[in-house]
Coordinates of C-alpha atoms (C1' of nucleotides) in Angstrom, one line a residue:
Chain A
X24 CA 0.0 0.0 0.0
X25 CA 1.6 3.4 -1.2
X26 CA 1.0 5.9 1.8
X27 CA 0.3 8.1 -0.4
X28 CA -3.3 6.5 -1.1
X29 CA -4.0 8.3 2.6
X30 CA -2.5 11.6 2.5
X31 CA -5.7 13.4 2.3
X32 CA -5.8 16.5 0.5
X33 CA -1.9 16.2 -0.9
X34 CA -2.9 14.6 -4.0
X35 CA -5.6 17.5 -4.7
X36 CA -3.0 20.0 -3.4
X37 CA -0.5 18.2 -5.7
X38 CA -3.0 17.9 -8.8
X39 CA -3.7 22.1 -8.8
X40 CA -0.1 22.7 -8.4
X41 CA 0.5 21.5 -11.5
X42 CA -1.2 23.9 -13.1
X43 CA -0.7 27.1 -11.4
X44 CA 1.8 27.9 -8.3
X45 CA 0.2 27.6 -4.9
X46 CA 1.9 28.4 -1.4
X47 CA 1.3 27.5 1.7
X48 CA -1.5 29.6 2.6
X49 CA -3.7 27.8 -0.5
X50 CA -2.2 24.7 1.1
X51 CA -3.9 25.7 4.4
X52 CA -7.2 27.4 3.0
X53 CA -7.4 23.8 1.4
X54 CA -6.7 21.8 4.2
X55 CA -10.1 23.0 6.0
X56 CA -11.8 21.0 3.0
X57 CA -10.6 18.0 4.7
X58 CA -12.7 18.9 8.3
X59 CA -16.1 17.2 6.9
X60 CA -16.5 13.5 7.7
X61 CA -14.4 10.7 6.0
X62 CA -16.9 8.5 3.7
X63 CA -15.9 4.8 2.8
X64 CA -18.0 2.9 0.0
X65 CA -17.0 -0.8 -1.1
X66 CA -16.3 -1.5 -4.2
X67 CA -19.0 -2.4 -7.0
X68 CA -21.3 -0.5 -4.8
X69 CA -22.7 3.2 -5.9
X70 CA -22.0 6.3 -4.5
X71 CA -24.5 8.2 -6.0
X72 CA -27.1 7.5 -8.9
X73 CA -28.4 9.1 -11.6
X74 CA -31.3 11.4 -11.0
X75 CA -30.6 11.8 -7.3
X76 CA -30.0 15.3 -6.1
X77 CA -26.7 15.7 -4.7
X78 CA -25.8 18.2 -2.0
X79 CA -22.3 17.5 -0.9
X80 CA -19.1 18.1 -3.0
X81 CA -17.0 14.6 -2.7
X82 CA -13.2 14.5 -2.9
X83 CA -11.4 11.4 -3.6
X84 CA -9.1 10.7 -1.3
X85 CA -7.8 6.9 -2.4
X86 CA -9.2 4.2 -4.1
X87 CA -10.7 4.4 -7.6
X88 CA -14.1 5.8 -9.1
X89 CA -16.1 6.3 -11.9
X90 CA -18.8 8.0 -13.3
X91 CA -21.0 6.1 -15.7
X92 CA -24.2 5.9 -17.4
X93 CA -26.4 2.6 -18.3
X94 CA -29.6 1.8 -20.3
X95 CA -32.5 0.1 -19.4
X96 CA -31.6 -3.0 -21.2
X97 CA -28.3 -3.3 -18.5
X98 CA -25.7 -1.6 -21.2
X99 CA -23.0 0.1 -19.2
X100 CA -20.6 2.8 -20.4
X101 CA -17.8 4.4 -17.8
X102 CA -17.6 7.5 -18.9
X103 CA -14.6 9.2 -16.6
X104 CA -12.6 8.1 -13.9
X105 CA -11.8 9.9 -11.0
X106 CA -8.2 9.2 -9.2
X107 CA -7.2 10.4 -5.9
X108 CA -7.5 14.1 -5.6
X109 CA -10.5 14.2 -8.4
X110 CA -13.6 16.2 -7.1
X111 CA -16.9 14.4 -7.8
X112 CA -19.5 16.9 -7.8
X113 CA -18.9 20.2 -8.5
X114 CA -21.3 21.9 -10.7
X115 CA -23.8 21.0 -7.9
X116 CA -24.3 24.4 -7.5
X117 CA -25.7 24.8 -11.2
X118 CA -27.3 21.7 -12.2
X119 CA -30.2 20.3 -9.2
X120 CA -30.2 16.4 -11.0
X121 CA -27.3 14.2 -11.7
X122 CA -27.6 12.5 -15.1
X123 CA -24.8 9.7 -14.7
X124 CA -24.2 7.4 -12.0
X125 CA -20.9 7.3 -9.7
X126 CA -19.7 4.3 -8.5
X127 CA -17.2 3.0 -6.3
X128 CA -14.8 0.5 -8.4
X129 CA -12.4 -0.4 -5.9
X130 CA -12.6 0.5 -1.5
X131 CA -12.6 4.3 -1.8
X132 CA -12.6 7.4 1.1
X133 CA -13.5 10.3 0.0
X134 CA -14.6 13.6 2.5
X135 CA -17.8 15.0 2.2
X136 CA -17.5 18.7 1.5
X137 CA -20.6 21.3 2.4
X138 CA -21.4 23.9 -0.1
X139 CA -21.2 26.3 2.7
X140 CA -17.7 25.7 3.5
X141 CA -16.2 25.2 0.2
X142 CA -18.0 28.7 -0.5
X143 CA -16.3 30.1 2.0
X144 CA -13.2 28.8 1.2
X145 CA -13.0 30.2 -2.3
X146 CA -14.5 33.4 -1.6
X147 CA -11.6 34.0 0.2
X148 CA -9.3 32.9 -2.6
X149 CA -10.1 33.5 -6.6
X150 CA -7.2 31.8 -7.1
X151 CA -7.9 28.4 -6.1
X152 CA -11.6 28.8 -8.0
X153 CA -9.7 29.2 -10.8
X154 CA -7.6 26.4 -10.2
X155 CA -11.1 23.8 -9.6
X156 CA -12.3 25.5 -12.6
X157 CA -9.4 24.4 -14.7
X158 CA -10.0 21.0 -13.2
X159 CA -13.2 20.9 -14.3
X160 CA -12.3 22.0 -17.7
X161 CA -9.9 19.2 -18.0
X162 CA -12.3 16.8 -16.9
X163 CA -14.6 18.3 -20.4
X164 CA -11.5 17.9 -22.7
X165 CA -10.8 14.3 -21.4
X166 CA -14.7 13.5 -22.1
X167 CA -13.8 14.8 -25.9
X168 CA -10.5 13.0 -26.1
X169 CA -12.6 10.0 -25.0
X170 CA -15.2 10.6 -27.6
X171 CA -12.4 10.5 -30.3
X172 CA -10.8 7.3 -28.9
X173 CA -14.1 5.6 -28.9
X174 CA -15.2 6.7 -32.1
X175 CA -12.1 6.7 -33.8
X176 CA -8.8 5.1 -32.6
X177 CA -8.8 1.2 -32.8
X178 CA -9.3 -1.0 -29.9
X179 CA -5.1 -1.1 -29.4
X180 CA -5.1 2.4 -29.7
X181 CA -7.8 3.3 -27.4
X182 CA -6.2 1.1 -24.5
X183 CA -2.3 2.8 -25.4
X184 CA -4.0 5.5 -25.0
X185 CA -5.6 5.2 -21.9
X186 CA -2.7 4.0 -20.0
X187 CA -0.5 6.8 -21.1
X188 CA -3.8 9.4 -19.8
X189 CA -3.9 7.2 -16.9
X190 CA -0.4 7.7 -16.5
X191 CA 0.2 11.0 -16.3
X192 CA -2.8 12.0 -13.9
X193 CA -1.6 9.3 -11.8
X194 CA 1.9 10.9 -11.9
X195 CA 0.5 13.9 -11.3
X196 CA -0.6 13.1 -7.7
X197 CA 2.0 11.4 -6.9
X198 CA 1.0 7.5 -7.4
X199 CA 3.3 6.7 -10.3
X200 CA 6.8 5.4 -9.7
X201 CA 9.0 5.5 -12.5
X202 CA 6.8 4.2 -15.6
X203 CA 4.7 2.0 -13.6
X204 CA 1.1 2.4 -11.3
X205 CA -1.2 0.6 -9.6
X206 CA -4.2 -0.6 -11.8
X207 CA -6.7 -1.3 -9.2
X208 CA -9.7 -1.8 -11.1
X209 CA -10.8 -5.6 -13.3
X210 CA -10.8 -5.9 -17.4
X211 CA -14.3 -5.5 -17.3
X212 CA -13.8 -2.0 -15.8
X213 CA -11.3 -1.2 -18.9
X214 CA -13.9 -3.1 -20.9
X215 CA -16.6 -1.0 -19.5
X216 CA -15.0 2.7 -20.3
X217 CA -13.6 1.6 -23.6
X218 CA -16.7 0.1 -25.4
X219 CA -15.9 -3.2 -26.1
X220 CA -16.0 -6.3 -25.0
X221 CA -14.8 -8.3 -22.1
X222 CA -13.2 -11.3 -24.6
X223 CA -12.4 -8.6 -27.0
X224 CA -10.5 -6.5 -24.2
X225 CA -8.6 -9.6 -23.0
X226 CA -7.3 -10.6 -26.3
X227 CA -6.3 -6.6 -27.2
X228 CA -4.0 -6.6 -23.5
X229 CA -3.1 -10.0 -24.6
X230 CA -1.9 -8.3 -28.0
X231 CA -0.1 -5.5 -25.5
X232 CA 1.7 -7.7 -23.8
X233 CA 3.0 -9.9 -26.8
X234 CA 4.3 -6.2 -28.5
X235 CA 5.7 -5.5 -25.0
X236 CA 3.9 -2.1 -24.7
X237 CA 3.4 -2.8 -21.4
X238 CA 3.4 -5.5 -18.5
X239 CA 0.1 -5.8 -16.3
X240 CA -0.1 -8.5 -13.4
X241 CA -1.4 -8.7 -10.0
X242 CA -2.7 -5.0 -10.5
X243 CA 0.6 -3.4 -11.7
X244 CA 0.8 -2.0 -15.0
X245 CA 4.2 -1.0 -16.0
X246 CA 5.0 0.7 -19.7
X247 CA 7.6 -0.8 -21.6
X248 CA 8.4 2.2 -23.7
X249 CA 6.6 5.1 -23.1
X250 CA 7.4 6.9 -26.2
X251 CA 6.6 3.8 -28.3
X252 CA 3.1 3.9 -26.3
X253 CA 2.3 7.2 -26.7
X254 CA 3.3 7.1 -30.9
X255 CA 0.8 4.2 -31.1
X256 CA -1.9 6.0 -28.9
X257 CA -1.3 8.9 -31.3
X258 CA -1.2 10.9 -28.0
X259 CA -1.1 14.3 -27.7
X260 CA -1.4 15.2 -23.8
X261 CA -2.2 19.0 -24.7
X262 CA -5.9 18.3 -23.9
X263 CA -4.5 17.7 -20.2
X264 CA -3.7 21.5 -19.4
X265 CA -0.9 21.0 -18.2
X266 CA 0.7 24.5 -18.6
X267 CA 1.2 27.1 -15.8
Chain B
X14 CA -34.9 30.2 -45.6
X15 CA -36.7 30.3 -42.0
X16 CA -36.4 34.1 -40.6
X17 CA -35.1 32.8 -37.0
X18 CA -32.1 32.5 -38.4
X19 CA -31.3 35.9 -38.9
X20 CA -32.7 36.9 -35.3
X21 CA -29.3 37.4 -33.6
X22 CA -29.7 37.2 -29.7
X23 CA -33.2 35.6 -30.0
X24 CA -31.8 31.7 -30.3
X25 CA -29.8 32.2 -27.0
X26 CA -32.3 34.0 -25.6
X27 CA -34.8 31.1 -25.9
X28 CA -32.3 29.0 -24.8
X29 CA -31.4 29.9 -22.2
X30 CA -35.3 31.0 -20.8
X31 CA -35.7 27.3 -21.5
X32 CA -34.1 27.2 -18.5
X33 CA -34.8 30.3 -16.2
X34 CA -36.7 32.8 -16.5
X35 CA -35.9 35.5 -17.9
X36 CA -37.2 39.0 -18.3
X37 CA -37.0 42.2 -21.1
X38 CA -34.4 43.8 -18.6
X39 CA -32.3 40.4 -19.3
X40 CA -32.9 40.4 -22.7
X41 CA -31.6 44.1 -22.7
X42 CA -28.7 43.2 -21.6
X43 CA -28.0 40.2 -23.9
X44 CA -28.6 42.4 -26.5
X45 CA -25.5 44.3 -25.8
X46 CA -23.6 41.6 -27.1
X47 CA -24.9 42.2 -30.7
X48 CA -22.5 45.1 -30.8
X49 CA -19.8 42.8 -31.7
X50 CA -19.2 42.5 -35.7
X51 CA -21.0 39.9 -37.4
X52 CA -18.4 37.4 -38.6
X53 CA -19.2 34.9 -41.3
X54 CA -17.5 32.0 -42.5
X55 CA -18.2 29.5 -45.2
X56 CA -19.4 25.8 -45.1
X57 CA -16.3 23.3 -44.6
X58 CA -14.2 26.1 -43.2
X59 CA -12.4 25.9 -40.1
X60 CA -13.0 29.0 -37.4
X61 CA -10.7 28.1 -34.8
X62 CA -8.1 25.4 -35.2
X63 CA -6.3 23.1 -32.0
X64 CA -3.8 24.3 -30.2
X65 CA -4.8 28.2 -31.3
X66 CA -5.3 30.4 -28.4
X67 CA -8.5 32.4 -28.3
X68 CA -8.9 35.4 -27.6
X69 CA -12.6 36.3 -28.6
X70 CA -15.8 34.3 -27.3
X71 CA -18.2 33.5 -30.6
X72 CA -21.9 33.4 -30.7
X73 CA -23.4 31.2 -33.3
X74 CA -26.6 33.4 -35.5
X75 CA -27.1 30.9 -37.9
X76 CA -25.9 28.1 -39.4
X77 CA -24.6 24.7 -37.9
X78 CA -21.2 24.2 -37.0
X79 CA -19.3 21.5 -34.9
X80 CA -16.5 21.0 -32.6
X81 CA -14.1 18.5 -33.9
X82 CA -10.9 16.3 -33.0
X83 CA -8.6 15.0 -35.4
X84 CA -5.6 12.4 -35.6
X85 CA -2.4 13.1 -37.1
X86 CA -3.6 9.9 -40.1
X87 CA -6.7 11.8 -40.9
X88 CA -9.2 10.8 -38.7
X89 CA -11.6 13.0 -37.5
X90 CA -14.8 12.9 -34.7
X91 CA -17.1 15.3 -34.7
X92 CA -17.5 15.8 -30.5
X93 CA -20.6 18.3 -30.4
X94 CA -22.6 20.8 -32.9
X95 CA -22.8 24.0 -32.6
X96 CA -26.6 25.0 -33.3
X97 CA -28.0 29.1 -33.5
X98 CA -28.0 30.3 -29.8
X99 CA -25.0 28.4 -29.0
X100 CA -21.2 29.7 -27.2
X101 CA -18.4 28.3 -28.9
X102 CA -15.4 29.2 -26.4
X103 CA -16.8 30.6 -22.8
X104 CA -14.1 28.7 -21.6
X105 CA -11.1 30.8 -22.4
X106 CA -10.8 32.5 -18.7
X107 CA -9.6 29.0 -17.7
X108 CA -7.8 27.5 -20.5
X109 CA -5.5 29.2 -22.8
X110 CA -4.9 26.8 -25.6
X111 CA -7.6 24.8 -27.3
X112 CA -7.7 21.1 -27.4
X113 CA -9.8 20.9 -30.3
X114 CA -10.6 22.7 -33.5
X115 CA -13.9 24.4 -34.4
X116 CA -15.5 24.3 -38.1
X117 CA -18.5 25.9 -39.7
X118 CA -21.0 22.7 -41.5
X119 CA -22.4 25.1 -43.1
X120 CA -22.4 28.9 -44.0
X121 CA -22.5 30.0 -40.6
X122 CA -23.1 33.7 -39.5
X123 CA -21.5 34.7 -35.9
X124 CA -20.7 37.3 -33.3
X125 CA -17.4 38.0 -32.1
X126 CA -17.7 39.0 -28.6
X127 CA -14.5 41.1 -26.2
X128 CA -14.2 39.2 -23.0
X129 CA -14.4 42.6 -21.4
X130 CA -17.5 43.5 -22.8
X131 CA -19.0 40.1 -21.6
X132 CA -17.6 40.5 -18.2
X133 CA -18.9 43.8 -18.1
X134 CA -22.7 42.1 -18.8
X135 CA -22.5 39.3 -16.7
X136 CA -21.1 41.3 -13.6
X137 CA -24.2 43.1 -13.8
X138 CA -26.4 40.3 -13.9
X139 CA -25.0 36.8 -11.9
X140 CA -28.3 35.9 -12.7
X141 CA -26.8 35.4 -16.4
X142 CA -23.6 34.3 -15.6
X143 CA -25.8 31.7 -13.8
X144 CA -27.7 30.8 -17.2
X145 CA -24.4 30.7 -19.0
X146 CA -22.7 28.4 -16.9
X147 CA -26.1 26.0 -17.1
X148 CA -25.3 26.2 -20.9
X149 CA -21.8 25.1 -20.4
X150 CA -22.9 22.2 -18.2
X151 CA -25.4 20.7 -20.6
X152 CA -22.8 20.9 -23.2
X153 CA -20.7 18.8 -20.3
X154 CA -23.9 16.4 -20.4
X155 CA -24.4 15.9 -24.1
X156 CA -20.5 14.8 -24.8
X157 CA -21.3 12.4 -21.9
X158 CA -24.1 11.2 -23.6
X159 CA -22.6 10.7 -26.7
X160 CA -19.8 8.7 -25.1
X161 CA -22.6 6.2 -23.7
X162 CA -24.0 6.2 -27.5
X163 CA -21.1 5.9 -29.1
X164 CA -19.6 2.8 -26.7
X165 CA -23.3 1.2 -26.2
X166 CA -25.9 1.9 -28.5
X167 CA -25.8 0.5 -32.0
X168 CA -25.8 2.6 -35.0
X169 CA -29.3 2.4 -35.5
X170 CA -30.1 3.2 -31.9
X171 CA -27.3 6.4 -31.8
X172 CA -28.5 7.8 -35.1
X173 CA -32.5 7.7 -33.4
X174 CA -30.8 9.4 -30.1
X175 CA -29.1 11.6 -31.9
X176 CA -32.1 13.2 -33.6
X177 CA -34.6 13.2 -30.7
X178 CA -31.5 15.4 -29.3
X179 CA -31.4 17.6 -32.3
X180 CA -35.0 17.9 -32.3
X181 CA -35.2 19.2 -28.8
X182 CA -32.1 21.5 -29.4
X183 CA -33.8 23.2 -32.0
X184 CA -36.9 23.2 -30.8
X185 CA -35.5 24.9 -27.6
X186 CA -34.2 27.7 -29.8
X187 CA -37.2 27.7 -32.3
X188 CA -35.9 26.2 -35.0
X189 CA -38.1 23.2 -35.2
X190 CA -41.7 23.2 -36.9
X191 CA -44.1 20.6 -35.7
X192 CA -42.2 17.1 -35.9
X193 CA -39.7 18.4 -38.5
X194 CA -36.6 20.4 -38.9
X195 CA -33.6 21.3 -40.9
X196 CA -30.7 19.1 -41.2
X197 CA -28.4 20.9 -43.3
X198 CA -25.4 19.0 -42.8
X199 CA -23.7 16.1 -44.9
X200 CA -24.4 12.4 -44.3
X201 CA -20.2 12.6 -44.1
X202 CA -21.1 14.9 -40.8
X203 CA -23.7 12.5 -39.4
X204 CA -21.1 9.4 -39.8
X205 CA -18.0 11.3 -37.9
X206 CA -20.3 12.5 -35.4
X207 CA -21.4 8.2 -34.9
X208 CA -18.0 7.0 -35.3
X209 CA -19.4 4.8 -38.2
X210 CA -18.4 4.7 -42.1
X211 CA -19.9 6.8 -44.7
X212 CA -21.8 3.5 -46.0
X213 CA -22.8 2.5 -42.4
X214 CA -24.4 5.5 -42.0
X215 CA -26.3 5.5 -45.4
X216 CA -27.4 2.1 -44.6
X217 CA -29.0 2.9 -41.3
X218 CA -30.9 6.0 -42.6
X219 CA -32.3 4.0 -45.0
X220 CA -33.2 1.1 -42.3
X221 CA -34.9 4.2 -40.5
X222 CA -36.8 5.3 -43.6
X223 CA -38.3 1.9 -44.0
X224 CA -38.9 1.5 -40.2
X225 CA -41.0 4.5 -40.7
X226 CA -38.9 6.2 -37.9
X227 CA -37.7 9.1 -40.7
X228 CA -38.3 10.9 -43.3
X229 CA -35.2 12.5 -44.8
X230 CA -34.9 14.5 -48.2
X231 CA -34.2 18.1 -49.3
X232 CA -32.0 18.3 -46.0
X233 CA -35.5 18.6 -43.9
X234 CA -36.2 15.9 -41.2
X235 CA -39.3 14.3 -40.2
X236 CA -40.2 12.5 -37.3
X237 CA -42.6 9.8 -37.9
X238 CA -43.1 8.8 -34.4
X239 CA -41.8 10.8 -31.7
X240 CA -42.2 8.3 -28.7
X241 CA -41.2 5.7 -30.8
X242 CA -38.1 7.1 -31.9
X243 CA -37.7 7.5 -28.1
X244 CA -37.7 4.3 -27.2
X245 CA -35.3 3.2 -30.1
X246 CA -33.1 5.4 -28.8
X247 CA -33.4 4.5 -25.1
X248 CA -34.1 8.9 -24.9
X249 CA -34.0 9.9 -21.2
X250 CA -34.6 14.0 -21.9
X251 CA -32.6 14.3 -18.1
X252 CA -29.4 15.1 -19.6
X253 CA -30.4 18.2 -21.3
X254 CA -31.5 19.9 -18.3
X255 CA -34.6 21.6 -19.0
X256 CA -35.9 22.1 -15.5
X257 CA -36.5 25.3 -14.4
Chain C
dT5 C1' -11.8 -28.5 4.0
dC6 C1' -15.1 -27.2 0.7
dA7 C1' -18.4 -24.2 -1.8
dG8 C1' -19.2 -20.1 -4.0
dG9 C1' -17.9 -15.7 -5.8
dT10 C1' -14.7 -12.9 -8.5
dG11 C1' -11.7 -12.3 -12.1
dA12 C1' -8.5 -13.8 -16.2
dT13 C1' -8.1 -16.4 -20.1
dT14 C1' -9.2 -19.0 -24.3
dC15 C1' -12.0 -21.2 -28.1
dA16 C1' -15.3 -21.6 -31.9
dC17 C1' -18.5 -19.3 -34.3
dC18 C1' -20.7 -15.7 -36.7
dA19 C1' -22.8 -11.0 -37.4
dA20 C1' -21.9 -6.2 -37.6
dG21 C1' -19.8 -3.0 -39.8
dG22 C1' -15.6 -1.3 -42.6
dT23 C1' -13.3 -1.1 -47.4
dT24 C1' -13.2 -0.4 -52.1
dA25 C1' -15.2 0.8 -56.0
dG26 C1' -18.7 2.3 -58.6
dT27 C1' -23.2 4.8 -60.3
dG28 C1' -26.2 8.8 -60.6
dT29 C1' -27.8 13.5 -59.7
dC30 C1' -27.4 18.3 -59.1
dG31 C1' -25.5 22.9 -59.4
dC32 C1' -22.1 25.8 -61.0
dA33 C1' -18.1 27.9 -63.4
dG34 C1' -16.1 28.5 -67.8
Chain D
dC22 C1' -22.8 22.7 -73.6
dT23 C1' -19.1 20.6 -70.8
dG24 C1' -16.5 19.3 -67.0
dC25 C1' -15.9 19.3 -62.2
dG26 C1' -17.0 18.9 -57.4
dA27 C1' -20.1 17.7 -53.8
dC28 C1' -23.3 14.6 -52.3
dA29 C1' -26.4 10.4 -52.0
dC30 C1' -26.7 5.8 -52.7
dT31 C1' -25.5 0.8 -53.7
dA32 C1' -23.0 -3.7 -54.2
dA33 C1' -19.5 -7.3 -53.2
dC34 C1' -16.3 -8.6 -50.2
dC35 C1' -14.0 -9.6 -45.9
dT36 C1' -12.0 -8.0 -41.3
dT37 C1' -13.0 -6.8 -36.8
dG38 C1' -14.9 -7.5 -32.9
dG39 C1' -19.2 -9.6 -30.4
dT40 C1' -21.5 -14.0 -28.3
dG41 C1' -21.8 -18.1 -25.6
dA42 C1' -19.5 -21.3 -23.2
dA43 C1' -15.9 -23.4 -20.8
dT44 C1' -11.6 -23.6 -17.8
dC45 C1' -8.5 -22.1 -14.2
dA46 C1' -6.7 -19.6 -10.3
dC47 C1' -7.6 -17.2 -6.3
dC48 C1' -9.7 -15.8 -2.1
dT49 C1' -13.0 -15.9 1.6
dG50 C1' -16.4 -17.4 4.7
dA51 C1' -18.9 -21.5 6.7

DNA sequence: TCAGGTGATTCACCAAGGTTAGTGTCGCAG
DNA sequence: CTGCGACACTAACCTTGGTGAATCACCTGA
């Protein structure tokens, strides 16, 4: 277990910082984010459905989520994931009815954050509204860099490709080590956000593994050459926002 | 040619009443924006290209256009239209390069607007900014939406979903008469919007027409059967947010 | 220890959908 | 009138990726 999975607010703290300089008075104004109850949900289990209300901000604090959306008929499609430090929830203060699902798909914690007191705590400080802002927009250009590897890039493609996104926003809060990370979640899951599958998905890592991409056992992916990946993902990481 | 289209603030006006309400004092101060210069650009044309950095916020008059990715072989998904009424870039406080490109399907007509001059309306009326950012979340919504069509629903079922979308989009902005509407755009547009070949796509309109789900010709549209199209589709109207 | 649940993997089969190539129509510029 | 480009539509072919079913390896709780 990486201690890092339970540091709280330092993945968040890490994930702005990489976007715009923060000190140690936004460190502190965030920090009192982390006062509200810790939640825990297990995994395959919901942490909030489609067409509920919601009235809390959550923040991930470890463990993996998603948010996804299903048809009647029992058709599932992840449509984002959210990594430590991810905020869940917060255009709740636009939108009164959530129309996805988010669901737990490993053990998560996360803090439950009142409006009232995240208010507050951006009032005081544009700055870090700009910084959730710019989260949020990244979280809109990753929906349409999604859409493109769906519709677009072949099944190999779309997997290179989400390893190397998964990558880098794993990296940057902190729960990469050197080119490999912790790949918590089952092939279904992968199967799930990518469109395809389950057989199909095994045969494509199979085909990943034979090329020597990447390695992926007991939970571990490691890249073999990131460069090679990321040619093959056709990625471009500019949709990330990763510029101060 | 249907006179709505030359109305100017009226399509975003409707919008975004659609939504709250909104009053002649409101509509005064939308207004303001028409001071801008009307920009035109022709069908098949790009208007902003990835990795540009804008510096203007645009208001679609008339016309369709479309945001778009693309991959360095040529591949290209469409990720959202762009109907009358509609903000291309209210985004550029937060991010300073784009991520994708934006191109007119049509001739489309357009205001350019300062992002002074819409701070300058909006600090009046947070009431507006409120409306605005509404806007930008359903735009958040329909890409989710599309990813769940795209991954899940089969060609037949997207194409159904995607028109009971249109028709509500235009209809929201007055552009739909009865069970009909214009569709001015390419069967080329339809198929990168779907993710599916230019043949795919032919086929399943003409599996619609015979379904009596469709009738398409002269670029109008006409719904046979609204609720049937519906359930095709699997429609839940949720993710367009039209509560008040 | 054993049963049941979860997850990974593989096989054989086949249908959905992509590719290539072609036809026909319309509108327009020269 | 002619040639060209954009667009709709169709046919033949075949690859990609889905389906159903089975096996195996774990892990956990009774």
């Amino acid at each position: 277990m990486p201690t890092l999975t339970s540091a709280g607010i330092e993945p968040l703290f890490r994930l702005l910082g990489r976007y715009m300089m923060l000190d140690e008075s936004d460190r502190r104004a965030l920090s009192t984010l982390e006062t509200g109850p810790v939640c825990h949900a297990e995994a395959r289990t919901d942490i909030a459905r489609e067409g509920e209300n919601p009235t809390v901000i959550r923040l991930l604090i470890s463990g993996w989520a998603c948010r996804y959306k299903d048809l009647p008929d029992g058709r599932r499609q992840i449509v984002g994931f959210f990594l430590p430090g991810d905020f869940c929830d917060l255009n709740i203060y636009i939108l009164s009815e959530l129309d996805h699902s988010i669901g737990a798909l490993t053990a998560v914690r996360y803090f439950e954050i009142q409006p009232q007191q995240f208010q507050e705590v951006v009032d005081q400080r544009p700055h870090l509204l700009r910084a959730l802002l710019w989260h949020e927009m990244v979280s809109a250009g990753i929906q349409r860099e999604w859409l493109l590897s769906i519709g677009q890039r072949s099944p190999l493609e779309r997997l290179a490709h989400l390893f190397v996104e998964l990558y880098y926003r794993l990296k940057a809060v902190g729960l990469a080590t050197g080119l490999s990370f912790d790949l918590p979640i089952t092939q279904n899951h992968l199967a799930e956000a990518n469109g395809l599958s389950l057989v199909h998905l095994n045969r494509t890592l199979q085909e990943m593994r034979r090329e020597g991409l990447i390695e992926l056992s007991d939970r571990q992916l490691r890249i073999g050459d990131l460069e090679r990946l990321k040619r093959v993902a056709m990625f471009n990481n500019n949709y990330l926002h990763f510029n101060r």
